[in-house]
Amino acid sequence: MFKKILIANRGEIALRVIRTCKEMGIKTVAVYSTADKDSLHVKFADEAVCIGKPASVDSYLNMAHIMAAAEITNADAVHPGYGFLAENAKFAKICGDHGIKFIGPTPDMINAMGDKITAKQTMINAGVPVVPGVEGLLEGVEHAKNAAKEIGYPVILKATAGGGGKGMRVVWEEDEIEKAFETARTEAAAAFKNDGIYMEKFVEEPRHIEIQVVGDQYGQACHLSERDCSIQRRHQKLVEESPSPFMTPELREKMGDAAIKACHAISYEGVGTIEFLVDKHRNFYFMEMNTRIQVEHCVTEEVINYDLIKEQIKIAAGDKLSGKNYIPAMHAIECRINAEDPYNDFRPSPGKITVLHQPGGHGVRVDSHAYAGYVIPPYYDSMIGKLIAVAQTRQEAIDTMSRALSEYVIEGVKTTIPFHQQLMKNEDFRKGNFNTKFLETFKMQ
Ligand code: MV4
């Protein structure tokens, strides 16, 4: 087992990793930017190294600084958390080249899923359902026009180097396709230095349901059931839950099988997520694979009683999986508490938390790096923490969440708490009647 892990991240996920390391008797090294010197991950780690100025490119994205911190502290592994360098194949390679274990998949696996056309072709070959579309890159506007005629409008254009919704264009009719193709291409070139675009049939009003997977170094893979992440806004998830209110035992078995096939196709090592679009007829289609721990991993942990960070560390150290799949025994809902103003288009609201009272009691988990007096810096994402409610049934989990939200006191910055309180009262949400378009029409009172 590792003796010392450097956490190449900040905020609540750095703290989350430190907590599990402590339980496993593993020493921890925090890295931090000058903007984060008073952050809890710095206080709770055994050692801490400043890696640069506030901007991410100067600190949490600076591979040379992070590697130097790992070398001087003698860390034998690096946990990348999510975001920043978590899905950076070059960083994973550099760690390996320095004899430091990257806690995650190999550079090859990251690359195989990072390019979306490659990933989709791998899934087709493995027998995983994908959205019908053109195989490979679009060669130009004429190709796009002919392909769209064949597939039938509406279609969606996606950047092969994209993901998470960046660089996408929905096209409803032939008149729009030329302009859409050119803008998608320009945007992709600017954002990813890769202007490759592909086309799929546009699935209308889908749910976003993802399967948590885990694979070991010996080719074994299993799934840990689903999370429903349909409650999102501009590709930012706000609420996640497990099980999905739309799930059936038959669908879970089919999606779980498909997710395991996806892992086997690349001999996946580590924890990962297979994202699917699910239409109203319960057809499901592979969208992308996230080769990292995700923000919403906690709902899975709560419904199957399983520490996913511990699993990541054990797998990286060479442990074998039992090979069994897990089915939710409970219902868990997670609300992301962001420093944003839900009455003002979710505008970021960084600043000092003057008063803080976090909820507790039966069925409540708070994963947060916040404390009274903490200043939320403006340089990074605005998440203050995650509130997770767990109960036997979905209705009870919603009631526990409402109660917990009513106890949560944060003063000094605006937060998403009022949004979550109103969502928990919404009839359609309570009935499980929602898809990825739900928040487009949701209005704050
Ligand atoms: C789609 C789609 C409909 N049809 N692909 C958004 C994020 C990226 N992973 C892919 N996304 C979508 N791909 C086809 N063929 C709709 C979306 C989409 C979406 C997906 C999940 C959650 C929220 C979403 C919001 C808008 C669009």
Tab-separated table of C-alpha atoms and ligand atoms in Angstrom:
chain	number	residue	atom	x	y	z
A	1	MET	CA	0.000	0.000	0.000
A	2	PHE	CA	1.080	3.604	-0.608
A	3	LYS	CA	2.789	5.431	2.257
A	4	LYS	CA	2.119	8.975	1.129
A	5	ILE	CA	-0.382	10.391	-1.379
A	6	LEU	CA	-0.187	13.875	-2.869
A	7	ILE	CA	-3.607	15.304	-3.684
A	8	ALA	CA	-3.385	17.384	-6.862
A	9	ASN	CA	-6.601	19.273	-6.163
A	10	ARG	CA	-8.348	21.670	-3.786
A	11	GLY	CA	-11.637	22.232	-1.975
A	12	GLU	CA	-14.065	19.564	-0.919
A	13	ILE	CA	-12.595	16.757	-3.074
A	14	ALA	CA	-9.095	17.280	-1.658
A	15	LEU	CA	-10.612	17.042	1.822
A	16	ARG	CA	-12.621	13.957	0.794
A	17	VAL	CA	-9.429	12.165	-0.300
A	18	ILE	CA	-7.527	13.238	2.841
A	19	ARG	CA	-10.303	11.775	5.018
A	20	THR	CA	-10.074	8.335	3.444
A	21	CYS	CA	-6.260	8.396	3.499
A	22	LYS	CA	-6.362	9.075	7.253
A	23	GLU	CA	-8.646	6.086	7.757
A	24	MET	CA	-6.244	3.929	5.724
A	25	GLY	CA	-3.147	5.105	7.613
A	26	ILE	CA	-1.716	6.838	4.525
A	27	LYS	CA	0.112	10.170	4.914
A	28	THR	CA	-1.147	13.077	2.787
A	29	VAL	CA	0.386	16.027	0.992
A	30	ALA	CA	-1.815	18.976	0.054
A	31	VAL	CA	-0.837	21.378	-2.699
A	32	TYR	CA	-2.296	24.860	-2.768
A	33	SER	CA	-2.257	28.153	-4.577
A	34	THR	CA	-1.629	31.372	-2.688
A	35	ALA	CA	-5.405	32.016	-2.851
A	36	ASP	CA	-6.011	28.766	-0.920
A	37	LYS	CA	-3.499	29.135	1.898
A	38	ASP	CA	-6.287	29.188	4.509
A	39	SER	CA	-8.208	26.307	2.956
A	40	LEU	CA	-9.180	23.251	5.039
A	41	HIS	CA	-7.392	20.797	2.745
A	42	VAL	CA	-4.163	22.593	3.676
A	43	LYS	CA	-4.925	22.437	7.405
A	44	PHE	CA	-6.016	18.755	7.437
A	45	ALA	CA	-3.190	17.285	5.327
A	46	ASP	CA	0.005	16.059	6.998
A	47	GLU	CA	2.109	18.319	4.768
A	48	ALA	CA	1.317	21.147	2.378
A	49	VAL	CA	3.247	22.704	-0.479
A	50	CYS	CA	2.440	25.998	-2.163
A	51	ILE	CA	2.497	25.475	-5.939
A	52	GLY	CA	1.901	28.942	-7.285
A	53	LYS	CA	-0.285	31.920	-7.916
A	54	PRO	CA	-4.115	31.851	-7.820
A	55	ALA	CA	-4.828	31.284	-11.531
A	56	SER	CA	-5.283	27.539	-12.189
A	57	VAL	CA	-2.674	27.556	-14.986
A	58	ASP	CA	-0.090	28.778	-12.469
A	59	SER	CA	-0.995	26.246	-9.775
A	60	TYR	CA	-3.463	23.322	-10.001
A	61	LEU	CA	-2.785	22.907	-13.735
A	62	ASN	CA	0.973	23.415	-13.447
A	63	MET	CA	2.417	19.909	-13.866
A	64	ALA	CA	6.030	20.914	-13.186
A	65	HIS	CA	5.120	22.555	-9.873
A	66	ILE	CA	2.983	19.597	-8.781
A	67	MET	CA	5.677	17.062	-9.709
A	68	ALA	CA	8.273	19.095	-7.805
A	69	ALA	CA	5.985	19.034	-4.751
A	70	ALA	CA	5.604	15.243	-5.087
A	71	GLU	CA	9.375	14.753	-5.360
A	72	ILE	CA	10.395	16.928	-2.407
A	73	THR	CA	7.779	15.328	-0.134
A	74	ASN	CA	8.557	11.778	-1.319
A	75	ALA	CA	4.954	10.983	-2.254
A	76	ASP	CA	4.544	7.566	-3.868
A	77	ALA	CA	1.164	8.282	-5.473
A	78	VAL	CA	-0.895	11.216	-6.774
A	79	HIS	CA	-4.681	11.496	-6.474
A	80	PRO	CA	-5.979	13.967	-9.087
A	81	GLY	CA	-9.557	14.415	-7.779
A	82	TYR	CA	-11.892	15.773	-10.484
A	83	GLY	CA	-11.375	18.653	-12.929
A	84	PHE	CA	-7.884	20.177	-13.288
A	85	LEU	CA	-5.494	17.338	-14.342
A	86	ALA	CA	-7.801	14.398	-13.575
A	87	GLU	CA	-8.276	13.439	-17.238
A	88	ASN	CA	-4.964	14.700	-18.560
A	89	ALA	CA	-3.118	11.774	-20.183
A	90	LYS	CA	0.144	13.731	-20.276
A	91	PHE	CA	0.018	14.278	-16.510
A	92	ALA	CA	-0.747	10.593	-15.895
A	93	LYS	CA	2.264	9.717	-18.081
A	94	ILE	CA	4.600	12.145	-16.298
A	95	CYS	CA	3.594	10.685	-12.921
A	96	GLY	CA	4.404	7.183	-14.185
A	97	ASP	CA	7.722	8.322	-15.680
A	98	HIS	CA	8.724	9.650	-12.254
A	99	GLY	CA	7.814	6.403	-10.491
A	100	ILE	CA	4.780	7.980	-8.864
A	101	LYS	CA	1.492	6.044	-9.209
A	102	PHE	CA	-1.287	8.104	-10.809
A	103	ILE	CA	-4.449	7.008	-8.988
A	104	GLY	CA	-6.605	6.516	-12.041
A	105	PRO	CA	-6.481	4.904	-15.465
A	106	THR	CA	-3.420	4.706	-17.729
A	107	PRO	CA	-2.671	7.448	-20.314
A	108	ASP	CA	-3.882	5.077	-23.083
A	109	MET	CA	-7.260	4.615	-21.394
A	110	ILE	CA	-7.649	8.379	-20.857
A	111	ASN	CA	-6.833	9.007	-24.534
A	112	ALA	CA	-9.197	6.255	-25.728
A	113	MET	CA	-12.118	8.026	-24.024
A	114	GLY	CA	-10.906	11.612	-24.479
A	115	ASP	CA	-11.419	11.565	-28.236
A	116	LYS	CA	-15.184	11.128	-28.613
A	117	ILE	CA	-15.162	9.583	-32.107
A	118	THR	CA	-12.573	7.016	-30.999
A	119	ALA	CA	-14.635	6.318	-27.879
A	120	LYS	CA	-17.824	5.894	-29.903
A	121	GLN	CA	-16.161	3.511	-32.380
A	122	THR	CA	-14.780	1.487	-29.466
A	123	MET	CA	-18.316	1.219	-28.050
A	124	ILE	CA	-19.792	0.152	-31.406
A	125	ASN	CA	-17.150	-2.588	-31.653
A	126	ALA	CA	-17.924	-3.686	-28.084
A	127	GLY	CA	-21.676	-3.935	-28.748
A	128	VAL	CA	-22.650	-0.953	-26.570
A	129	PRO	CA	-25.628	1.012	-27.987
A	130	VAL	CA	-24.708	4.447	-29.363
A	131	VAL	CA	-26.856	7.193	-30.908
A	132	PRO	CA	-27.294	6.603	-34.666
A	133	GLY	CA	-25.179	8.994	-36.698
A	134	VAL	CA	-22.242	9.351	-39.039
A	135	GLU	CA	-19.268	7.173	-38.216
A	136	GLY	CA	-16.146	9.313	-38.026
A	137	LEU	CA	-15.472	12.974	-38.805
A	138	LEU	CA	-17.584	15.207	-41.026
A	139	GLU	CA	-15.504	16.184	-44.039
A	140	GLY	CA	-17.327	19.410	-44.874
A	141	VAL	CA	-20.680	21.160	-45.238
A	142	GLU	CA	-21.813	18.960	-48.156
A	143	HIS	CA	-21.028	15.814	-46.185
A	144	ALA	CA	-22.953	17.242	-43.226
A	145	LYS	CA	-25.974	18.073	-45.424
A	146	ASN	CA	-26.132	14.649	-47.027
A	147	ALA	CA	-25.639	12.882	-43.715
A	148	ALA	CA	-28.376	14.917	-41.990
A	149	LYS	CA	-30.800	14.089	-44.825
A	150	GLU	CA	-30.066	10.410	-44.288
A	151	ILE	CA	-30.302	10.521	-40.471
A	152	GLY	CA	-33.305	12.880	-40.407
A	153	TYR	CA	-33.561	16.222	-38.580
A	154	PRO	CA	-33.040	17.221	-35.820
A	155	VAL	CA	-29.349	16.329	-35.632
A	156	ILE	CA	-26.598	17.399	-33.251
A	157	LEU	CA	-23.038	18.403	-34.127
A	158	LYS	CA	-20.394	17.594	-31.535
A	159	ALA	CA	-16.667	18.252	-31.247
A	160	THR	CA	-14.619	15.069	-31.110
A	161	ALA	CA	-12.297	16.734	-28.593
A	162	GLY	CA	-15.262	18.113	-26.631
A	163	GLY	CA	-17.387	16.593	-23.910
A	164	GLY	CA	-19.579	17.874	-21.146
A	165	GLY	CA	-21.607	19.899	-23.643
A	166	LYS	CA	-18.839	22.158	-24.957
A	167	GLY	CA	-18.922	22.900	-28.684
A	168	MET	CA	-22.313	21.313	-29.448
A	169	ARG	CA	-24.915	22.563	-31.946
A	170	VAL	CA	-28.452	21.255	-32.467
A	171	VAL	CA	-29.671	21.621	-36.063
A	172	TRP	CA	-33.427	21.479	-36.708
A	173	GLU	CA	-33.538	21.972	-40.492
A	174	GLU	CA	-31.313	22.083	-43.557
A	175	ASP	CA	-31.351	25.914	-43.729
A	176	GLU	CA	-29.365	26.089	-40.474
A	177	ILE	CA	-26.761	23.434	-41.113
A	178	GLU	CA	-24.087	25.405	-42.962
A	179	LYS	CA	-23.869	28.101	-40.294
A	180	ALA	CA	-24.056	25.566	-37.455
A	181	PHE	CA	-21.272	23.478	-38.965
A	182	GLU	CA	-18.987	26.484	-39.419
A	183	THR	CA	-19.565	27.841	-35.884
A	184	ALA	CA	-19.149	24.387	-34.319
A	185	ARG	CA	-15.861	24.016	-36.191
A	186	THR	CA	-14.576	27.481	-35.220
A	187	GLU	CA	-15.574	26.993	-31.574
A	188	ALA	CA	-13.966	23.555	-31.393
A	189	ALA	CA	-10.737	24.844	-32.953
A	190	ALA	CA	-10.572	27.716	-30.445
A	191	ALA	CA	-11.527	25.657	-27.382
A	192	PHE	CA	-9.672	22.372	-28.051
A	193	LYS	CA	-7.148	23.157	-30.828
A	194	ASN	CA	-8.960	20.387	-32.742
A	195	ASP	CA	-11.766	21.261	-35.173
A	196	GLY	CA	-13.012	17.694	-35.703
A	197	ILE	CA	-16.829	17.547	-35.735
A	198	TYR	CA	-19.167	14.536	-35.864
A	199	MET	CA	-22.938	14.161	-36.215
A	200	GLU	CA	-25.667	12.242	-34.401
A	201	LYS	CA	-29.446	12.090	-34.410
A	202	PHE	CA	-30.637	14.548	-31.730
A	203	VAL	CA	-32.407	12.669	-28.937
A	204	GLU	CA	-35.173	14.964	-27.654
A	205	GLU	CA	-35.928	15.392	-23.943
A	206	PRO	CA	-33.566	12.679	-22.749
A	207	ARG	CA	-32.618	11.789	-19.217
A	208	HIS	CA	-28.954	11.775	-18.258
A	209	ILE	CA	-28.361	8.508	-16.438
A	210	GLU	CA	-24.830	7.345	-15.723
A	211	ILE	CA	-23.464	4.038	-14.473
A	212	GLN	CA	-20.645	3.997	-11.919
A	213	VAL	CA	-18.048	1.394	-12.836
A	214	VAL	CA	-14.850	0.076	-11.355
A	215	GLY	CA	-12.160	-2.022	-13.017
A	216	ASP	CA	-9.003	-3.587	-11.585
A	217	GLN	CA	-5.525	-4.148	-13.057
A	218	TYR	CA	-6.388	-7.767	-13.919
A	219	GLY	CA	-9.243	-7.115	-16.353
A	220	GLN	CA	-12.116	-7.579	-13.905
A	221	ALA	CA	-14.899	-4.948	-13.996
A	222	CYS	CA	-18.166	-4.421	-12.165
A	223	HIS	CA	-20.861	-1.773	-11.925
A	224	LEU	CA	-22.259	0.057	-8.914
A	225	SER	CA	-25.629	0.988	-10.452
A	226	GLU	CA	-26.793	4.372	-11.696
A	227	ARG	CA	-27.098	8.043	-10.873
A	228	ASP	CA	-29.728	10.270	-12.440
A	229	CYS	CA	-28.142	13.640	-13.275
A	230	SER	CA	-30.940	15.125	-15.376
A	231	ILE	CA	-31.325	18.196	-13.157
A	232	GLN	CA	-28.727	20.399	-14.781
A	233	ARG	CA	-28.383	23.908	-16.075
A	234	ARG	CA	-26.038	24.858	-18.903
A	235	HIS	CA	-24.312	21.481	-18.482
A	236	GLN	CA	-23.734	22.155	-14.774
A	237	LYS	CA	-25.323	19.467	-12.641
A	238	LEU	CA	-27.217	20.798	-9.624
A	239	VAL	CA	-28.889	17.670	-8.231
A	240	GLU	CA	-28.016	13.990	-8.583
A	241	GLU	CA	-29.709	10.933	-7.167
A	242	SER	CA	-29.519	7.176	-6.959
A	243	PRO	CA	-31.451	5.121	-7.852
A	244	SER	CA	-32.951	6.964	-10.828
A	245	PRO	CA	-36.731	7.347	-10.412
A	246	PHE	CA	-36.954	6.198	-14.065
A	247	MET	CA	-34.993	2.978	-13.516
A	248	THR	CA	-36.431	-0.543	-13.703
A	249	PRO	CA	-34.590	-3.735	-12.715
A	250	GLU	CA	-34.541	-4.804	-16.391
A	251	LEU	CA	-33.122	-1.492	-17.615
A	252	ARG	CA	-30.498	-1.480	-14.852
A	253	GLU	CA	-29.357	-4.926	-15.861
A	254	LYS	CA	-29.089	-3.909	-19.531
A	255	MET	CA	-27.301	-0.604	-18.806
A	256	GLY	CA	-25.039	-2.300	-16.247
A	257	ASP	CA	-24.077	-4.978	-18.789
A	258	ALA	CA	-23.363	-2.320	-21.410
A	259	ALA	CA	-21.223	-0.358	-18.930
A	260	ILE	CA	-19.185	-3.453	-18.078
A	261	LYS	CA	-18.705	-4.179	-21.792
A	262	ALA	CA	-17.390	-0.630	-22.175
A	263	CYS	CA	-14.841	-1.257	-19.391
A	264	HIS	CA	-13.720	-4.567	-20.862
A	265	ALA	CA	-13.270	-2.945	-24.288
A	266	ILE	CA	-10.376	-0.854	-22.909
A	267	SER	CA	-9.406	-3.113	-19.943
A	268	TYR	CA	-10.353	-0.167	-17.749
A	269	GLU	CA	-8.495	0.349	-14.480
A	270	GLY	CA	-9.915	2.546	-11.740
A	271	VAL	CA	-13.304	4.076	-11.001
A	272	GLY	CA	-15.167	5.592	-13.926
A	273	THR	CA	-18.558	6.609	-15.189
A	274	ILE	CA	-20.369	5.632	-18.347
A	275	GLU	CA	-22.807	8.407	-19.289
A	276	PHE	CA	-25.945	7.440	-21.170
A	277	LEU	CA	-28.814	9.327	-22.736
A	278	VAL	CA	-32.099	7.559	-21.995
A	279	ASP	CA	-35.185	8.407	-24.081
A	280	LYS	CA	-38.817	8.196	-22.987
A	281	HIS	CA	-39.114	4.643	-24.355
A	282	ARG	CA	-36.147	3.617	-22.153
A	283	ASN	CA	-33.819	3.227	-25.130
A	284	PHE	CA	-30.338	4.090	-23.910
A	285	TYR	CA	-27.273	5.319	-25.769
A	286	PHE	CA	-23.617	5.689	-24.765
A	287	MET	CA	-22.595	9.376	-24.611
A	288	GLU	CA	-19.167	9.480	-23.045
A	289	MET	CA	-16.998	7.940	-20.353
A	290	ASN	CA	-15.544	9.956	-17.500
A	291	THR	CA	-12.241	8.430	-16.434
A	292	ARG	CA	-12.179	10.032	-12.969
A	293	ILE	CA	-13.990	10.194	-9.637
A	294	GLN	CA	-16.975	12.508	-10.058
A	295	VAL	CA	-18.483	15.222	-7.878
A	296	GLU	CA	-21.649	13.131	-7.465
A	297	HIS	CA	-19.894	9.909	-6.370
A	298	CYS	CA	-21.347	10.371	-2.861
A	299	VAL	CA	-24.886	9.308	-3.772
A	300	THR	CA	-23.531	5.966	-4.970
A	301	GLU	CA	-21.453	5.609	-1.795
A	302	GLU	CA	-24.547	6.162	0.336
A	303	VAL	CA	-26.928	3.774	-1.444
A	304	ILE	CA	-24.506	0.856	-1.615
A	305	ASN	CA	-22.439	1.655	1.503
A	306	TYR	CA	-19.083	1.706	-0.292
A	307	ASP	CA	-16.110	4.106	-0.077
A	308	LEU	CA	-15.229	4.883	-3.700
A	309	ILE	CA	-12.028	6.763	-2.814
A	310	LYS	CA	-10.804	3.788	-0.782
A	311	GLU	CA	-11.611	1.582	-3.774
A	312	GLN	CA	-9.620	3.873	-6.113
A	313	ILE	CA	-6.592	3.723	-3.820
A	314	LYS	CA	-6.806	-0.054	-3.352
A	315	ILE	CA	-7.116	-0.690	-7.082
A	316	ALA	CA	-4.172	1.613	-7.834
A	317	ALA	CA	-2.159	-0.378	-5.265
A	318	GLY	CA	-2.984	-3.595	-7.139
A	319	ASP	CA	-5.910	-5.067	-5.198
A	320	LYS	CA	-8.332	-7.391	-6.987
A	321	LEU	CA	-12.066	-6.700	-7.334
A	322	SER	CA	-14.600	-9.159	-5.961
A	323	GLY	CA	-16.387	-9.032	-9.315
A	324	LYS	CA	-19.840	-8.441	-7.894
A	325	ASN	CA	-22.214	-5.703	-9.009
A	326	TYR	CA	-24.092	-3.545	-6.509
A	327	ILE	CA	-27.792	-2.587	-6.448
A	328	PRO	CA	-29.020	0.397	-4.367
A	329	ALA	CA	-30.365	-0.547	-0.958
A	330	MET	CA	-31.308	3.059	-0.088
A	331	HIS	CA	-32.244	6.282	-1.862
A	332	ALA	CA	-29.804	9.211	-1.864
A	333	ILE	CA	-30.099	12.729	-3.255
A	334	GLU	CA	-27.283	15.254	-3.527
A	335	CYS	CA	-27.738	19.018	-3.793
A	336	ARG	CA	-24.762	21.070	-4.912
A	337	ILE	CA	-24.426	24.119	-2.693
A	338	ASN	CA	-22.766	26.778	-4.850
A	339	ALA	CA	-21.855	30.371	-4.099
A	340	GLU	CA	-24.269	31.563	-6.800
A	341	ASP	CA	-27.395	33.688	-6.781
A	342	PRO	CA	-30.343	31.561	-7.989
A	343	TYR	CA	-32.520	34.705	-8.192
A	344	ASN	CA	-30.019	36.271	-10.577
A	345	ASP	CA	-29.311	33.705	-13.279
A	346	PHE	CA	-27.008	31.782	-10.914
A	347	ARG	CA	-24.436	34.542	-11.033
A	348	PRO	CA	-21.257	33.627	-9.045
A	349	SER	CA	-21.120	35.165	-5.565
A	350	PRO	CA	-17.594	34.709	-4.193
A	351	GLY	CA	-16.543	36.323	-0.904
A	352	LYS	CA	-16.330	35.705	2.822
A	353	ILE	CA	-18.658	33.275	4.597
A	354	THR	CA	-19.432	35.261	7.720
A	355	VAL	CA	-21.850	32.821	9.390
A	356	LEU	CA	-22.029	29.073	8.799
A	357	HIS	CA	-24.198	26.390	10.297
A	358	GLN	CA	-24.194	23.016	8.587
A	359	PRO	CA	-27.094	20.565	8.944
A	360	GLY	CA	-26.738	17.151	10.536
A	361	GLY	CA	-28.866	14.421	12.036
A	362	HIS	CA	-30.130	11.113	10.701
A	363	GLY	CA	-29.607	10.534	7.000
A	364	VAL	CA	-27.601	13.713	6.365
A	365	ARG	CA	-24.055	13.983	4.967
A	366	VAL	CA	-22.234	17.235	4.219
A	367	ASP	CA	-19.025	17.164	2.134
A	368	SER	CA	-17.612	20.661	2.319
A	369	HIS	CA	-14.408	22.538	2.900
A	370	ALA	CA	-16.237	25.624	4.165
A	371	TYR	CA	-16.023	27.157	7.638
A	372	ALA	CA	-17.124	30.449	9.197
A	373	GLY	CA	-14.589	33.062	8.095
A	374	TYR	CA	-13.571	31.148	4.942
A	375	VAL	CA	-13.232	33.290	1.839
A	376	ILE	CA	-14.458	31.680	-1.403
A	377	PRO	CA	-11.901	32.741	-3.998
A	378	PRO	CA	-13.173	33.976	-7.378
A	379	TYR	CA	-10.639	31.915	-9.384
A	380	TYR	CA	-12.163	28.446	-9.257
A	381	ASP	CA	-15.610	26.844	-9.446
A	382	SER	CA	-18.169	28.130	-7.017
A	383	MET	CA	-19.100	24.925	-5.195
A	384	ILE	CA	-19.093	25.395	-1.405
A	385	GLY	CA	-20.107	21.854	-0.695
A	386	LYS	CA	-22.530	19.019	-1.249
A	387	LEU	CA	-25.508	18.124	0.894
A	388	ILE	CA	-26.540	14.489	0.659
A	389	ALA	CA	-29.743	13.029	2.128
A	390	VAL	CA	-30.208	9.274	2.485
A	391	ALA	CA	-33.385	7.353	3.360
A	392	GLN	CA	-35.239	4.138	2.625
A	393	THR	CA	-37.442	5.707	-0.057
A	394	ARG	CA	-37.224	8.626	-2.488
A	395	GLN	CA	-40.064	10.477	-0.748
A	396	GLU	CA	-38.301	10.214	2.607
A	397	ALA	CA	-34.985	11.285	1.070
A	398	ILE	CA	-36.707	14.407	-0.321
A	399	ASP	CA	-38.217	15.131	3.105
A	400	THR	CA	-34.840	14.653	4.809
A	401	MET	CA	-33.259	16.955	2.202
A	402	SER	CA	-35.905	19.658	2.778
A	403	ARG	CA	-35.349	19.471	6.520
A	404	ALA	CA	-31.552	19.602	6.124
A	405	LEU	CA	-31.760	22.567	3.721
A	406	SER	CA	-33.878	24.427	6.279
A	407	GLU	CA	-31.065	23.998	8.859
A	408	TYR	CA	-28.291	25.120	6.502
A	409	VAL	CA	-27.256	28.705	7.312
A	410	ILE	CA	-24.701	30.453	5.128
A	411	GLU	CA	-24.293	34.223	5.397
A	412	GLY	CA	-21.978	36.558	3.518
A	413	VAL	CA	-22.456	35.015	0.083
A	414	LYS	CA	-25.509	34.090	-2.004
A	415	THR	CA	-26.058	30.344	-2.348
A	416	THR	CA	-28.141	27.813	-4.281
A	417	ILE	CA	-29.929	26.723	-1.069
A	418	PRO	CA	-33.193	28.598	-1.933
A	419	PHE	CA	-33.229	26.931	-5.368
A	420	HIS	CA	-32.947	23.472	-3.821
A	421	GLN	CA	-35.668	24.257	-1.273
A	422	GLN	CA	-38.059	25.192	-4.069
A	423	LEU	CA	-37.070	22.206	-6.195
A	424	MET	CA	-37.800	19.788	-3.334
A	425	LYS	CA	-41.369	21.195	-3.236
A	426	ASN	CA	-41.910	20.965	-7.012
A	427	GLU	CA	-44.686	18.518	-7.975
A	428	ASP	CA	-42.944	17.184	-11.087
A	429	PHE	CA	-39.652	16.724	-9.258
A	430	ARG	CA	-41.406	14.916	-6.423
A	431	LYS	CA	-43.066	12.591	-8.924
A	432	GLY	CA	-39.736	11.878	-10.634
A	433	ASN	CA	-41.181	13.471	-13.734
A	434	PHE	CA	-38.204	15.331	-15.281
A	435	ASN	CA	-35.564	15.235	-18.003
A	436	THR	CA	-32.519	17.319	-18.988
A	437	LYS	CA	-34.791	20.184	-20.126
A	438	PHE	CA	-36.498	20.496	-16.718
A	439	LEU	CA	-34.545	23.551	-15.526
A	440	GLU	CA	-35.155	25.477	-18.764
A	441	THR	CA	-38.712	26.094	-17.589
A	442	PHE	CA	-38.215	26.026	-13.800
A	443	LYS	CA	-38.851	29.483	-12.306
A	444	MET	CA	-37.768	30.706	-8.882
A	445	GLN	CA	-40.656	32.081	-6.793
B	1	MV4	C1	-26.903	14.676	-26.977
B	1	MV4	C2	-28.214	15.151	-26.730
B	1	MV4	C3	-29.212	14.727	-27.566
B	1	MV4	N1	-28.933	13.902	-28.598
B	1	MV4	N2	-26.682	13.849	-28.005
B	1	MV4	C4	-24.727	17.193	-23.518
B	1	MV4	C5	-23.445	16.910	-22.841
B	1	MV4	C6	-22.720	15.954	-23.685
B	1	MV4	N3	-22.180	14.899	-22.889
B	1	MV4	C7	-23.724	15.432	-24.649
B	1	MV4	N4	-24.940	16.168	-24.457
B	1	MV4	C8	-26.050	15.880	-25.171
B	1	MV4	N5	-25.871	15.025	-26.200
B	1	MV4	C9	-27.680	13.478	-28.799
B	1	MV4	N6	-27.433	12.683	-29.838
B	1	MV4	C10	-28.403	16.014	-25.663
B	1	MV4	C11	-27.332	16.401	-24.892
B	1	MV4	C12	-27.647	17.331	-23.841
B	1	MV4	C13	-27.618	16.962	-22.505
B	1	MV4	C14	-27.208	15.692	-22.109
B	1	MV4	C15	-27.182	15.336	-20.788
B	1	MV4	C16	-27.561	16.261	-19.839
B	1	MV4	C17	-27.954	17.516	-20.193
B	1	MV4	C18	-27.983	17.891	-21.524
B	1	MV4	C19	-28.373	19.171	-21.874
B	1	MV4	C20	-28.403	19.524	-23.184
B	1	MV4	C21	-28.029	18.610	-24.174
